[in-house]
Amino acid sequence: MKTISDGLQRLLWATAAIMLAGGSAGAQTPTVAPAQTRYVQGSWVNLRDAAQPQARVVAQVPANTVLEQLTERDGWCAVLYRGDPRLGPALAAPVQAHVSCQLLADQPLTLARAGKDAARSFWVAPSPNRLRAYGNALPRPASLQIAALAKTHALDAPVVYPQRPEWEAAKKLMRAGVLLRPEQEIDRGAPVNPLADVQLATRAVDHLPAVAPLATRPVLPAITPSYFRSHDSVALLHETDADGLAAVAGTRISVIPTGTPVGRFARHSGPEIEYVTGFWDVGTADQAFAPPLTVYAIAQQGLVGAHAVRQRMWDISNDAHYCGGHYPGRAFNDPGEEAQPVRGYAKLSDTADVLARLVVPGKLPPDAVKVRSTRYATSWTMPADPPIRDKPQRKNTAVTVHEIDVDRDSVADILRIDVPAPGSMSYEPVFEWRWYLNINGQWFRAGHWVDQECT
């Protein structure tokens, strides 16, 4: 690797430029223009020791690496590379190199400009989710396509992927951990009227009975700015996954690979495998948080519990959802035994009716919050189903609006609205839960859970 002192290197580059132009270094003292800061735009770019496409590679760098451009000629830029903190400590001396000028820009690459390019997106804003997308986007040889693997791999047989320098660098970075930015991880969209989402199935569909319209339409109190003043001041576990939670909490998140990928097949299928677990050569992994991620739980009675999550298994099984209650979008399931209780907060039982789970940038007070729950009656007719029901029966239930006032100022900060529907098998109520956050006096959607009966 070629290195050179900063002052001498610039003089040599300036002298070379004069000689190329037909002058001489001794004719006059050259004027050395200040180096121009440029940003790498490619996902993994070769820096070469000469301005030729086949010249020796002296370094490989990811998108948004900072380079100092000294000269430009015939589409090649002469640059200095001092290292990149994402790859390791700063170099003892800068590396003199050449790179295609088409791969440089005056401004850093943004996520919006990176678009659907998973590799560039990862290096612009490293995160677990973008690491996963990066691994899934790496080109696979024909022997590692699922059609070929189905012929060569049995259930749970390990799948071995080739090593790639850029991928190893990405894994190393994520193992060390990164800090995320809330605005890059959480997008709640535009303000909404939560009551507009209350939709009952008032017409019978197939074998499911019609739900009676609400006799009284739900109402919400006037909303004003209260506890949460900005989108980065809170994140619900029901609306985002570990990336969004770590970003709001301000904790460093890392990815620790724990196993190799294996072949699997879906439920009611096989023996040929249908998919591979994980992404690229990461089959299983844990996510770690430093400092620990504090997850708060607010119960129906207004009690506030808290648990600290230091490390947890990351679900990257790639197994498609089959049936049962689930979050249709991003979410962070209750950490359960992977979390430790935080002293000073209420000890909620495993059967406690928890209305919401959340993280905040600082500390949520342990004082009890105010919860107001209002029921709006509805019902449907369950058909006869001997011997369970000898004749049709009316099932009474309700839409419930839970208003959570975190700071007890008589302004709701969190809403959860429970909407019932007949279960597809038992006709007993199954619920759809939707959460909303009061962000500076406006309601925003903040998560969605769907219950479901299984065969």
Coordinates of C-alpha atoms in Angstrom, one line a residue, residues 2-170:
K2 CA 1.5 3.3 -1.0
T3 CA 1.6 6.1 1.6
I4 CA 3.2 9.5 1.7
S5 CA 3.4 12.5 3.9
D6 CA 0.7 15.1 3.3
G7 CA 2.9 18.1 2.4
L8 CA 5.3 16.1 0.3
Q9 CA 2.5 14.3 -1.5
R10 CA 0.8 17.5 -2.5
L11 CA 4.0 19.0 -3.8
L12 CA 4.6 15.9 -5.9
W13 CA 1.2 15.9 -7.4
A14 CA 1.5 19.6 -8.3
T15 CA 4.9 19.0 -9.8
A16 CA 3.6 16.1 -11.8
A17 CA 0.7 18.3 -13.1
I18 CA 3.2 21.0 -14.3
M19 CA 5.4 18.4 -16.0
L20 CA 2.4 16.9 -17.8
A21 CA 1.5 20.3 -19.1
G22 CA 5.0 20.8 -20.5
G23 CA 6.5 23.0 -17.8
S24 CA 9.2 22.3 -15.2
A25 CA 9.2 22.3 -11.5
G26 CA 12.1 24.6 -11.3
A27 CA 10.6 27.3 -13.5
Q28 CA 8.6 28.8 -10.7
T29 CA 7.1 27.9 -7.4
P30 CA 3.8 26.0 -8.2
T31 CA 0.6 27.1 -6.7
V32 CA -1.0 24.1 -4.9
A33 CA -4.7 24.2 -4.9
P34 CA -6.4 23.0 -1.8
A35 CA -7.7 19.4 -1.9
Q36 CA -11.4 19.1 -2.7
T37 CA -13.6 16.9 -0.5
R38 CA -15.4 14.3 -2.5
Y39 CA -17.7 11.4 -1.5
V40 CA -17.7 7.9 -2.9
Q41 CA -21.0 7.1 -4.6
G42 CA -20.6 3.4 -5.4
S43 CA -21.3 0.7 -2.9
W44 CA -17.8 -0.8 -2.8
V45 CA -15.2 1.0 -4.9
N46 CA -11.6 0.1 -5.8
L47 CA -8.9 2.7 -5.3
R48 CA -6.0 2.0 -7.7
D49 CA -2.3 2.9 -7.7
A50 CA -2.5 4.3 -11.3
A51 CA -5.1 5.9 -13.5
Q52 CA -5.9 2.7 -15.3
P53 CA -8.8 0.3 -14.9
Q54 CA -6.4 -2.7 -14.5
A55 CA -4.0 -1.0 -12.1
R56 CA -3.3 -2.6 -8.7
V57 CA -6.0 -2.1 -6.1
V58 CA -4.6 -0.4 -3.0
A59 CA -7.8 0.0 -1.1
Q60 CA -11.6 -0.8 -1.3
V61 CA -14.0 1.7 0.2
P62 CA -17.8 1.9 0.6
A63 CA -20.3 4.6 -0.3
N64 CA -19.8 8.0 1.4
T65 CA -16.2 7.4 2.1
V66 CA -14.5 10.8 2.2
L67 CA -11.6 11.3 -0.2
E68 CA -9.5 14.3 -0.9
Q69 CA -9.4 15.0 -4.6
L70 CA -6.1 16.5 -5.8
T71 CA -6.3 16.5 -9.6
E72 CA -8.5 15.2 -12.4
R73 CA -7.4 14.0 -15.9
D74 CA -9.1 11.8 -18.5
G75 CA -11.9 10.8 -16.2
W76 CA -9.6 9.8 -13.4
C77 CA -9.3 11.6 -10.1
A78 CA -6.1 11.5 -8.0
V79 CA -7.1 11.3 -4.4
L80 CA -5.9 10.8 -0.8
Y81 CA -7.6 8.3 1.4
R82 CA -7.1 8.6 5.1
G83 CA -9.3 5.7 6.3
D84 CA -13.0 5.3 7.1
P85 CA -14.3 4.9 10.7
R86 CA -16.8 2.3 9.5
L87 CA -13.9 0.1 8.4
G88 CA -11.5 0.7 11.3
P89 CA -9.2 3.4 12.8
A90 CA -7.7 6.2 10.7
L91 CA -4.6 5.2 8.7
A92 CA -1.2 6.1 10.0
A93 CA -0.5 7.9 6.7
P94 CA -2.8 8.7 3.8
V95 CA -3.0 6.4 0.8
Q96 CA -2.3 8.0 -2.6
A97 CA -4.6 6.5 -5.2
H98 CA -6.7 7.0 -8.3
V99 CA -10.4 6.4 -8.9
S100 CA -12.9 7.0 -11.7
C101 CA -14.3 10.5 -11.2
Q102 CA -17.8 9.2 -12.1
L103 CA -17.8 7.4 -8.8
L104 CA -17.4 10.6 -6.8
A105 CA -19.7 13.5 -5.9
D106 CA -19.5 16.8 -4.0
Q107 CA -22.2 15.8 -1.5
P108 CA -22.7 12.6 0.5
L109 CA -25.1 10.0 -0.8
T110 CA -28.5 10.0 0.9
L111 CA -31.0 7.2 1.5
A112 CA -33.4 8.8 -1.0
R113 CA -30.7 8.9 -3.7
A114 CA -29.6 5.4 -2.9
G115 CA -33.1 4.3 -3.7
K116 CA -33.6 0.5 -3.9
D117 CA -29.8 -0.2 -4.1
A118 CA -29.5 -2.3 -0.9
A119 CA -25.7 -2.2 -0.8
R120 CA -25.5 1.6 -1.0
S121 CA -28.4 2.1 1.3
F122 CA -26.6 0.0 4.0
W123 CA -23.4 2.0 3.8
V124 CA -25.3 5.3 3.8
A125 CA -27.2 4.4 7.0
P126 CA -26.0 1.0 8.5
S127 CA -28.7 -0.9 10.4
P128 CA -29.8 -4.5 11.0
N129 CA -32.6 -4.2 8.5
R130 CA -30.4 -2.7 5.8
L131 CA -27.8 -5.4 6.5
R132 CA -30.4 -8.0 5.9
A133 CA -31.6 -6.4 2.7
Y134 CA -27.9 -6.1 1.6
G135 CA -27.3 -9.8 2.2
N136 CA -30.5 -10.8 0.3
A137 CA -29.5 -8.6 -2.6
L138 CA -26.0 -10.1 -3.1
P139 CA -25.9 -12.1 -6.4
R140 CA -26.1 -15.8 -5.9
P141 CA -24.4 -18.3 -8.3
A142 CA -26.6 -20.8 -10.0
S143 CA -25.7 -23.5 -7.5
L144 CA -27.1 -21.4 -4.7
Q145 CA -30.4 -20.5 -6.3
I146 CA -33.4 -22.2 -4.6
A147 CA -34.2 -24.4 -7.6
A148 CA -30.7 -25.9 -7.4
L149 CA -30.6 -26.1 -3.6
A150 CA -33.9 -28.1 -3.7
K151 CA -32.1 -30.8 -5.5
T152 CA -28.9 -30.8 -3.5
H153 CA -29.9 -30.0 0.1
A154 CA -32.1 -31.8 2.5
L155 CA -34.1 -30.3 5.4
D156 CA -31.8 -28.4 7.8
A157 CA -28.7 -29.0 5.7
P158 CA -26.3 -26.0 5.9
V159 CA -26.0 -23.8 2.9
V160 CA -22.5 -22.4 2.4
Y161 CA -22.1 -19.0 0.7
P162 CA -18.8 -17.6 -0.7
Q163 CA -17.0 -14.9 1.3
R164 CA -17.1 -11.4 -0.1
P165 CA -14.8 -8.6 1.2
E166 CA -17.6 -6.0 1.2
W167 CA -19.9 -8.3 3.1
E168 CA -17.3 -9.2 5.7
A169 CA -16.8 -5.4 6.2
A170 CA -20.5 -4.9 6.7

